[in-house]
Amino acid sequence: MPVGTIGSVKTMSPKELIEDTQAQIILGNTYHLYMRPGHELIKKFGGLHKFIGWDRPILTDSGGFQVMSLAGLRKITKDGVKFQSHLDGSYHMFTPEKAIEVQNAIGADIIMSFDECPPYPASKDYVAKSLKTTLEWAKRGKDFHKNTDKQALFGIVQGGIHKDLREESAKALMEMDFPGYSIGGLAVGEEKQDMFAVTEFLNPILPQDKPRYLMGVGTPSDILKNIANGVDMFDCVMPTRNARKGTIFTRNGKLIIKAGRYKADPRPIDEECTCYACRNFSRAYIRHLFNAGEILGLRLATIHSLHFYLELVGMARKAIFEDRYQEFMDEMIPKLDSLMK
RNA sequence: GGAGAGGUUCCCGAGUGGUCAAAGGGAACAGACUGUAAAUCUGUCGGCGAAGCCUUCGGAGGUUCAAAUCCUCCUCUCUCCA
């Protein structure tokens, strides 16, 4: 799922997302859309789909991630989180009910419980306490959410890298019976092996017939490995953010387009790729656009990276259906996170 | 022809006796980025393996313990006047 935090997958029009990257669903963010332009305004426009001109599914994150990423601007209490706006310094109270109310107004198809995403490292005591709060908030949010026919509310499994806490979290949420389960609090600085250990551990615990969404992950190889651990859905800013900063993902590894080695390289970003950027433009040209600060460079890099991510998971899906996923991973992973030289 | 200003490390540009291998910016080069306060941030940027040494501030001499900085001549550029 490409990430469009404030109602826009940066540099991409909905038309490009559909035609050039094959995106089926995108993300929005409750905290950011609440702060600007405001959920009431979005509601007046008939919801986020209409406001941004996107008629495919949308998933909104609840603002739980901002509890961590805006740590300097908020205070957590049992009732919720008091944020100080990163835009104008004004104070705003987010409660689990408020997060649902805002998400109801925004109108995404899949919405998230309000959670605390604990930082890493954090003491186990802290993670346990935070988890308890997050579970209470999940219950409160679920009780508050009435629009269940049109908006599927997911619970978020927390618990850091601790298996006992993860199990406690998953089972408590399953008791509440959500239509889908998110796995949060990973890829926040812990060792990769710890992240994979958590998804592997949760795989047999979470229900088979409900989607599992690993929040905020990740690199191409992270995604393939977590698919092997039973994850169905991913979102990550990496393909878009890194593309804008000149690191482009390909099936042969990361390509840093600004590197001098591509100055006169006539090849496309990826010779096997069929995306718009690769069909029409050389590495030399895209590098030139980046070095000259031209917006088109950011756009072409984003088109390619999103196209690649979505193609990659499409290939993974196909490999699963053909019962050769392990083989597929063994072939792809060594290349994916290498640095193209 | 006369008067004045100036030539600094890839570029622009500080620096007017020692703390200067020389501020700052740009360019260049290398990298980071995981539920987006991000078209951002970090590092390198004369040579040698570090302490240190060597070469460098238009050119050639000179003064001084010490010169990018002071003096002499040469050379080139720019501005104004004729």
Short mmCIF file of C-alpha atoms (C1' of nucleotides) in Angstrom, two decimals:
data_model
loop_
_atom_site.label_atom_id
_atom_site.label_comp_id
_atom_site.label_asym_id
_atom_site.label_seq_id
_atom_site.Cartn_x
_atom_site.Cartn_y
_atom_site.Cartn_z
CA MET A 1 0.00 0.00 0.00
CA PRO A 2 1.61 3.25 -1.10
CA VAL A 3 1.57 5.84 1.66
CA GLY A 4 -0.26 9.12 1.11
CA THR A 5 -0.14 10.56 4.61
CA ILE A 6 -1.76 13.91 4.04
CA GLY A 7 -4.03 12.89 1.20
CA SER A 8 -1.42 12.55 -1.49
CA VAL A 9 1.09 9.88 -2.42
CA LYS A 10 3.84 12.44 -2.79
CA THR A 11 4.45 13.47 -6.42
CA MET A 12 1.81 11.04 -7.77
CA SER A 13 -1.61 11.78 -9.20
CA PRO A 14 -4.33 9.17 -8.71
CA LYS A 15 -4.21 8.57 -12.44
CA GLU A 16 -0.50 7.78 -12.28
CA LEU A 17 -0.98 5.58 -9.22
CA ILE A 18 -3.52 3.51 -11.08
CA GLU A 19 -2.00 3.45 -14.55
CA ASP A 20 1.70 3.52 -13.81
CA THR A 21 2.02 1.68 -10.50
CA GLN A 22 -1.13 -0.50 -10.37
CA ALA A 23 -1.86 0.66 -6.83
CA GLN A 24 -5.05 -0.87 -5.46
CA ILE A 25 -5.19 0.84 -2.08
CA ILE A 26 -3.38 3.73 -0.47
CA LEU A 27 -2.88 5.04 3.04
CA GLY A 28 -3.87 8.23 4.73
CA ASN A 29 -3.07 9.43 8.22
CA THR A 30 -5.62 10.44 10.82
CA TYR A 31 -3.39 12.77 12.83
CA HIS A 32 -2.11 14.64 9.79
CA LEU A 33 -5.50 14.94 8.06
CA TYR A 34 -7.11 16.05 11.31
CA MET A 35 -4.51 18.80 11.72
CA ARG A 36 -4.80 19.83 8.09
CA PRO A 37 -7.16 20.26 6.32
CA GLY A 38 -9.38 18.91 9.14
CA HIS A 39 -11.69 15.92 9.17
CA GLU A 40 -14.84 18.08 9.19
CA LEU A 41 -13.77 19.68 5.94
CA ILE A 42 -13.05 16.30 4.40
CA LYS A 43 -16.46 15.11 5.54
CA LYS A 44 -18.10 18.09 3.85
CA PHE A 45 -16.48 17.02 0.61
CA GLY A 46 -18.03 13.58 0.94
CA GLY A 47 -15.05 11.86 2.49
CA LEU A 48 -11.42 11.42 1.62
CA HIS A 49 -12.03 9.40 -1.55
CA LYS A 50 -13.90 12.27 -3.12
CA PHE A 51 -11.72 14.96 -1.66
CA ILE A 52 -8.57 13.51 -3.22
CA GLY A 53 -10.14 12.02 -6.34
CA TRP A 54 -9.33 8.41 -5.55
CA ASP A 55 -12.12 5.84 -5.92
CA ARG A 56 -10.21 2.76 -4.81
CA PRO A 57 -9.81 1.63 -1.21
CA ILE A 58 -8.06 3.72 1.42
CA LEU A 59 -6.67 2.70 4.77
CA THR A 60 -6.06 5.27 7.49
CA ASP A 61 -3.58 4.93 10.28
CA SER A 62 -4.95 6.17 13.58
CA GLY A 63 -2.18 8.54 14.61
CA GLY A 64 -0.59 5.96 16.87
CA PHE A 65 2.65 6.21 14.97
CA GLN A 66 2.75 9.95 15.60
CA VAL A 67 2.70 9.18 19.32
CA MET A 68 6.22 7.97 18.67
CA SER A 69 7.40 10.10 15.75
CA LEU A 70 6.21 13.33 17.38
CA ALA A 71 7.37 12.25 20.81
CA GLY A 72 8.61 15.73 21.64
CA LEU A 73 5.17 17.20 21.04
CA ARG A 74 2.83 14.98 22.98
CA LYS A 75 1.95 13.68 26.41
CA ILE A 76 0.43 10.25 26.99
CA THR A 77 -2.22 9.77 29.64
CA LYS A 78 -4.46 6.85 30.38
CA ASP A 79 -7.30 8.56 28.60
CA GLY A 80 -5.41 9.38 25.43
CA VAL A 81 -2.67 11.54 24.02
CA LYS A 82 -2.36 15.31 24.13
CA PHE A 83 -0.60 16.43 20.97
CA GLN A 84 0.89 19.80 20.33
CA SER A 85 0.38 20.48 16.63
CA HIS A 86 3.60 20.34 14.65
CA LEU A 87 2.02 23.00 12.40
CA ASP A 88 1.01 25.80 14.77
CA GLY A 89 1.72 24.59 18.30
CA SER A 90 -1.96 24.31 19.28
CA TYR A 91 -2.98 21.56 21.68
CA HIS A 92 -5.26 18.67 20.65
CA MET A 93 -6.52 15.72 22.64
CA PHE A 94 -6.61 12.36 20.89
CA THR A 95 -8.56 9.65 22.59
CA PRO A 96 -9.42 6.23 21.16
CA GLU A 97 -12.94 7.52 20.56
CA LYS A 98 -11.69 10.68 18.93
CA ALA A 99 -9.43 8.68 16.60
CA ILE A 100 -12.45 6.67 15.48
CA GLU A 101 -14.65 9.74 15.15
CA VAL A 102 -12.07 11.39 12.92
CA GLN A 103 -11.60 8.24 10.88
CA ASN A 104 -15.36 7.89 10.48
CA ALA A 105 -15.42 11.40 9.06
CA ILE A 106 -12.49 10.73 6.76
CA GLY A 107 -14.27 7.60 5.63
CA ALA A 108 -11.47 5.19 4.76
CA ASP A 109 -12.39 1.58 4.02
CA ILE A 110 -10.00 0.21 6.60
CA ILE A 111 -9.27 2.10 9.80
CA MET A 112 -6.98 1.53 12.75
CA SER A 113 -7.43 1.44 16.48
CA PHE A 114 -5.63 4.21 18.32
CA ASP A 115 -2.49 2.70 19.78
CA GLU A 116 0.79 3.72 21.24
CA CYS A 117 3.73 2.71 19.10
CA PRO A 118 6.47 2.41 21.72
CA PRO A 119 9.93 3.50 20.73
CA TYR A 120 12.91 1.18 20.55
CA PRO A 121 14.71 0.56 22.75
CA ALA A 122 12.20 0.63 25.61
CA SER A 123 12.17 -1.35 28.83
CA LYS A 124 9.97 -4.41 28.95
CA ASP A 125 8.05 -2.83 31.80
CA TYR A 126 7.31 0.18 29.65
CA VAL A 127 6.25 -1.95 26.68
CA ALA A 128 4.00 -4.03 28.94
CA LYS A 129 2.37 -0.95 30.43
CA SER A 130 1.97 0.64 27.02
CA LEU A 131 0.46 -2.57 25.70
CA LYS A 132 -2.12 -2.60 28.46
CA THR A 133 -3.16 0.92 27.55
CA THR A 134 -3.27 0.08 23.85
CA LEU A 135 -5.56 -2.88 24.56
CA GLU A 136 -7.92 -0.72 26.59
CA TRP A 137 -7.93 1.83 23.80
CA ALA A 138 -8.68 -0.90 21.25
CA LYS A 139 -11.74 -1.91 23.25
CA ARG A 140 -12.92 1.66 23.65
CA GLY A 141 -12.44 2.38 19.97
CA LYS A 142 -14.24 -0.76 18.93
CA ASP A 143 -17.19 0.06 21.19
CA PHE A 144 -17.33 3.55 19.73
CA HIS A 145 -17.13 2.48 16.09
CA LYS A 146 -20.59 2.05 14.59
CA ASN A 147 -19.98 2.27 10.85
CA THR A 148 -18.79 -1.32 10.73
CA ASP A 149 -20.43 -2.18 7.40
CA LYS A 150 -18.39 0.37 5.48
CA GLN A 151 -15.26 0.70 7.56
CA ALA A 152 -13.33 -2.29 8.84
CA LEU A 153 -11.60 -1.47 12.11
CA PHE A 154 -8.36 -3.37 12.76
CA GLY A 155 -6.83 -3.98 16.16
CA ILE A 156 -3.11 -3.43 16.53
CA VAL A 157 -0.86 -6.04 18.11
CA GLN A 158 1.91 -4.47 20.18
CA GLY A 159 4.41 -5.90 22.64
CA GLY A 160 7.80 -4.91 21.24
CA ILE A 161 10.18 -7.79 20.69
CA HIS A 162 8.77 -9.78 23.61
CA LYS A 163 6.95 -12.94 22.62
CA ASP A 164 4.90 -13.22 25.79
CA LEU A 165 3.65 -9.67 25.39
CA ARG A 166 2.94 -10.19 21.69
CA GLU A 167 0.95 -13.29 22.50
CA GLU A 168 -0.98 -11.53 25.24
CA SER A 169 -1.72 -8.66 22.86
CA ALA A 170 -2.83 -10.86 19.97
CA LYS A 171 -5.08 -13.03 22.13
CA ALA A 172 -6.71 -10.09 23.85
CA LEU A 173 -7.48 -8.49 20.51
CA MET A 174 -8.79 -11.76 19.10
CA GLU A 175 -11.14 -11.89 22.05
CA MET A 176 -12.51 -8.56 20.88
CA ASP A 177 -12.92 -10.04 17.39
CA PHE A 178 -11.63 -7.54 14.87
CA PRO A 179 -12.07 -8.03 11.11
CA GLY A 180 -8.31 -7.76 10.67
CA TYR A 181 -5.17 -7.53 12.77
CA SER A 182 -2.31 -5.13 12.45
CA ILE A 183 1.16 -5.78 13.76
CA GLY A 184 2.62 -2.53 15.00
CA GLY A 185 5.75 -1.42 16.77
CA LEU A 186 8.20 -3.12 14.43
CA ALA A 187 10.88 -1.69 12.16
CA VAL A 188 11.46 1.01 14.73
CA GLY A 189 15.13 0.27 15.29
CA GLU A 190 15.21 -3.30 16.56
CA GLU A 191 17.41 -5.97 14.96
CA LYS A 192 15.92 -7.43 11.81
CA GLN A 193 16.02 -10.89 13.27
CA ASP A 194 13.88 -9.66 16.17
CA MET A 195 11.30 -8.30 13.75
CA PHE A 196 11.15 -11.56 11.82
CA ALA A 197 10.98 -13.51 15.07
CA VAL A 198 7.85 -11.59 16.07
CA THR A 199 5.98 -12.17 12.82
CA GLU A 200 7.04 -15.81 12.77
CA PHE A 201 5.84 -16.19 16.33
CA LEU A 202 2.50 -14.51 15.63
CA ASN A 203 1.87 -16.47 12.44
CA PRO A 204 0.23 -19.51 14.07
CA ILE A 205 -1.51 -17.38 16.69
CA LEU A 206 -3.43 -14.89 14.54
CA PRO A 207 -6.56 -16.21 12.82
CA GLN A 208 -6.03 -17.72 9.38
CA ASP A 209 -9.16 -16.21 7.90
CA LYS A 210 -8.45 -12.57 8.74
CA PRO A 211 -5.96 -10.24 7.11
CA ARG A 212 -2.72 -9.45 8.93
CA TYR A 213 -1.19 -6.09 8.29
CA LEU A 214 2.42 -5.38 9.21
CA MET A 215 2.56 -1.64 9.73
CA GLY A 216 5.35 0.40 8.27
CA VAL A 217 7.40 -2.39 6.71
CA GLY A 218 9.58 -2.20 4.78
CA THR A 219 12.42 -2.97 2.42
CA PRO A 220 11.69 -5.34 -0.47
CA SER A 221 13.36 -8.26 1.30
CA ASP A 222 11.61 -7.41 4.59
CA ILE A 223 8.32 -7.74 2.77
CA LEU A 224 9.15 -11.09 1.18
CA LYS A 225 10.38 -12.54 4.46
CA ASN A 226 7.33 -11.33 6.34
CA ILE A 227 5.02 -12.74 3.68
CA ALA A 228 6.65 -16.06 4.48
CA ASN A 229 5.63 -15.40 8.08
CA GLY A 230 1.99 -15.00 7.11
CA VAL A 231 1.66 -11.26 6.63
CA ASP A 232 -0.88 -10.15 4.01
CA MET A 233 -0.63 -6.37 3.95
CA PHE A 234 2.18 -3.84 4.11
CA ASP A 235 2.63 -0.12 3.90
CA CYS A 236 5.86 1.77 3.87
CA VAL A 237 7.18 5.20 2.97
CA MET A 238 10.38 3.69 1.67
CA PRO A 239 9.54 3.34 -2.01
CA THR A 240 8.26 6.92 -2.18
CA ARG A 241 10.52 8.71 0.29
CA ASN A 242 13.70 7.03 -0.86
CA ALA A 243 12.78 7.58 -4.48
CA ARG A 244 12.43 11.30 -3.85
CA LYS A 245 15.84 11.29 -2.24
CA GLY A 246 17.44 9.39 -5.08
CA THR A 247 17.54 5.78 -3.88
CA ILE A 248 15.54 3.65 -6.28
CA PHE A 249 14.65 0.03 -5.56
CA THR A 250 15.04 -2.55 -8.32
CA ARG A 251 15.02 -6.33 -8.54
CA ASN A 252 18.83 -6.12 -8.68
CA GLY A 253 19.21 -3.99 -5.58
CA LYS A 254 19.18 -0.35 -4.62
CA LEU A 255 20.24 2.13 -7.27
CA ILE A 256 21.46 5.51 -6.05
CA ILE A 257 20.61 7.54 -9.09
CA LYS A 258 22.70 10.58 -8.13
CA ALA A 259 25.89 8.51 -8.16
CA GLY A 260 28.51 9.63 -10.61
CA ARG A 261 28.70 6.17 -12.14
CA TYR A 262 25.37 6.81 -13.89
CA LYS A 263 26.35 10.14 -15.42
CA ALA A 264 26.38 8.80 -18.98
CA ASP A 265 24.53 5.53 -18.46
CA PRO A 266 22.07 5.05 -21.34
CA ARG A 267 20.27 2.12 -19.68
CA PRO A 268 16.92 2.47 -17.93
CA ILE A 269 16.77 2.17 -14.13
CA ASP A 270 15.99 -1.53 -14.57
CA GLU A 271 16.35 -3.15 -17.97
CA GLU A 272 13.71 -5.77 -17.16
CA CYS A 273 11.16 -3.27 -15.85
CA THR A 274 8.13 -2.23 -17.87
CA CYS A 275 7.20 0.91 -15.94
CA TYR A 276 6.78 4.27 -17.63
CA ALA A 277 10.11 5.56 -16.31
CA CYS A 278 12.02 2.52 -17.49
CA ARG A 279 10.33 2.36 -20.88
CA ASN A 280 11.19 5.94 -21.74
CA PHE A 281 14.15 7.36 -19.86
CA SER A 282 17.83 6.66 -19.26
CA ARG A 283 19.65 6.63 -15.94
CA ALA A 284 21.71 9.52 -17.25
CA TYR A 285 18.59 11.62 -17.83
CA ILE A 286 16.98 10.81 -14.50
CA ARG A 287 20.28 11.53 -12.75
CA HIS A 288 20.43 14.83 -14.57
CA LEU A 289 16.91 15.67 -13.37
CA PHE A 290 17.91 14.93 -9.78
CA ASN A 291 21.09 16.94 -9.95
CA ALA A 292 19.23 19.83 -11.52
CA GLY A 293 16.49 19.68 -8.88
CA GLU A 294 13.79 18.99 -11.43
CA ILE A 295 10.50 17.65 -10.04
CA LEU A 296 10.18 15.17 -12.89
CA GLY A 297 13.12 13.24 -11.47
CA LEU A 298 11.29 12.67 -8.18
CA ARG A 299 8.20 11.61 -10.08
CA LEU A 300 9.91 9.15 -12.37
CA ALA A 301 11.83 7.61 -9.48
CA THR A 302 8.60 7.29 -7.49
CA ILE A 303 6.76 5.73 -10.41
CA HIS A 304 9.46 3.14 -10.81
CA SER A 305 9.82 2.30 -7.11
CA LEU A 306 6.08 1.92 -6.52
CA HIS A 307 5.71 -0.07 -9.73
CA PHE A 308 8.55 -2.31 -8.57
CA TYR A 309 7.14 -2.82 -5.07
CA LEU A 310 3.72 -3.71 -6.42
CA GLU A 311 5.16 -5.96 -9.08
CA LEU A 312 7.28 -7.67 -6.45
CA VAL A 313 4.33 -8.53 -4.24
CA GLY A 314 2.43 -9.61 -7.36
CA MET A 315 5.27 -12.01 -8.12
CA ALA A 316 5.15 -13.22 -4.52
CA ARG A 317 1.42 -13.87 -4.80
CA LYS A 318 1.96 -15.83 -8.00
CA ALA A 319 4.77 -17.86 -6.46
CA ILE A 320 2.52 -18.73 -3.51
CA PHE A 321 -0.28 -19.88 -5.80
CA GLU A 322 2.23 -21.97 -7.72
CA ASP A 323 3.57 -23.40 -4.47
CA ARG A 324 7.15 -22.27 -5.04
CA TYR A 325 7.42 -19.37 -2.61
CA GLN A 326 10.56 -20.57 -0.83
CA GLU A 327 12.30 -20.98 -4.14
CA PHE A 328 11.16 -17.53 -5.20
CA MET A 329 12.51 -15.96 -2.01
CA ASP A 330 15.82 -17.79 -2.25
CA GLU A 331 16.26 -16.42 -5.73
CA MET A 332 15.19 -12.83 -5.05
CA ILE A 333 16.41 -11.92 -1.60
CA PRO A 334 20.18 -12.01 -2.16
CA LYS A 335 19.80 -9.38 -4.86
CA LEU A 336 17.12 -7.15 -3.40
CA ASP A 337 18.93 -5.27 -0.68
CA SER A 338 22.30 -5.14 -2.38
CA LEU A 339 23.64 -1.81 -3.55
CA MET A 340 23.97 -1.56 -7.31
CA LYS A 341 27.47 -0.43 -8.24
"C1'" G B 1 47.02 58.05 -22.73
"C1'" G B 2 45.19 59.26 -17.32
"C1'" A B 3 42.89 57.57 -12.57
"C1'" G B 4 41.30 53.63 -9.64
"C1'" A B 5 40.13 48.48 -8.20
"C1'" G B 6 41.62 43.69 -8.30
"C1'" G B 7 43.96 38.50 -9.48
"C1'" U B 8 42.92 33.09 -3.08
"C1'" U B 9 42.46 25.87 -3.12
"C1'" C B 10 37.04 23.00 -9.28
"C1'" C B 11 33.68 27.83 -9.20
"C1'" C B 12 32.05 32.13 -6.31
"C1'" G B 13 34.07 34.35 -2.17
"C1'" A B 14 36.18 35.56 3.17
"C1'" G B 15 40.95 36.35 4.94
"C1'" U B 16 45.48 42.17 5.30
"C1'" G B 17 52.28 39.34 9.59
"C1'" G B 18 51.99 33.96 13.39
"C1'" U B 19 45.94 30.60 16.25
"C1'" C B 20 45.89 29.31 7.76
"C1'" A B 21 45.88 23.70 4.10
"C1'" A B 22 43.24 28.86 4.36
"C1'" A B 23 35.77 30.93 6.80
"C1'" G B 24 31.24 30.51 4.09
"C1'" G B 25 28.38 29.10 -0.19
"C1'" G B 26 28.11 26.25 -4.67
"C1'" A B 27 29.62 22.20 -7.51
"C1'" A B 28 31.45 17.33 -7.15
"C1'" C B 29 31.88 12.56 -4.64
"C1'" A B 30 29.98 8.73 -1.07
"C1'" G B 31 26.04 7.22 1.95
"C1'" A B 32 21.54 7.07 5.20
"C1'" C B 33 16.25 6.84 5.15
"C1'" U B 34 10.96 1.17 7.31
"C1'" G B 35 2.40 2.77 10.25
"C1'" U B 36 6.11 10.50 6.15
"C1'" A B 37 7.09 17.41 10.78
"C1'" A B 38 11.49 14.28 5.15
"C1'" A B 39 12.29 17.04 -3.02
"C1'" U B 40 15.66 15.74 3.75
"C1'" C B 41 19.98 14.70 6.47
"C1'" U B 42 25.15 13.06 7.15
"C1'" G B 43 30.20 12.54 5.67
"C1'" U B 44 34.39 13.65 2.21
"C1'" C B 45 36.29 17.49 -0.56
"C1'" G B 46 45.62 19.81 -2.00
"C1'" G B 47 49.29 15.41 -1.42
"C1'" C B 48 51.48 11.42 1.82
"C1'" G B 49 49.70 5.94 6.07
"C1'" A B 50 48.27 8.70 11.61
"C1'" A B 51 51.34 12.23 15.19
"C1'" G B 52 53.56 14.88 11.52
"C1'" C B 53 55.65 16.24 7.01
"C1'" C B 54 55.39 18.21 1.90
"C1'" U B 55 53.31 21.57 -1.99
"C1'" U B 56 49.60 25.87 -2.43
"C1'" C B 57 46.80 31.99 -2.38
"C1'" G B 58 48.82 35.57 -10.76
"C1'" G B 59 54.75 35.41 -11.73
"C1'" A B 60 59.80 36.63 -10.07
"C1'" G B 61 62.63 38.69 -6.39
"C1'" G B 62 62.98 40.91 -1.38
"C1'" U B 63 61.95 42.21 4.12
"C1'" U B 64 61.08 39.06 8.57
"C1'" C B 65 62.38 34.20 13.45
"C1'" A B 66 57.59 33.86 10.58
"C1'" A B 67 54.25 36.14 4.37
"C1'" A B 68 47.89 34.66 1.14
"C1'" U B 69 48.82 39.04 4.17
"C1'" C B 70 54.51 44.04 3.94
"C1'" C B 71 58.08 46.02 -0.24
"C1'" U B 72 59.93 46.06 -5.63
"C1'" C B 73 59.38 44.78 -10.58
"C1'" C B 74 56.60 42.02 -14.18
"C1'" U B 75 51.95 40.18 -15.99
"C1'" C B 76 46.70 39.81 -16.60
"C1'" U B 77 41.50 41.46 -15.64
"C1'" C B 78 37.76 45.11 -14.59
"C1'" U B 79 35.70 50.24 -13.85
"C1'" C B 80 35.81 55.43 -14.79
"C1'" C B 81 38.00 59.61 -17.51
"C1'" A B 82 40.25 61.17 -22.28
#
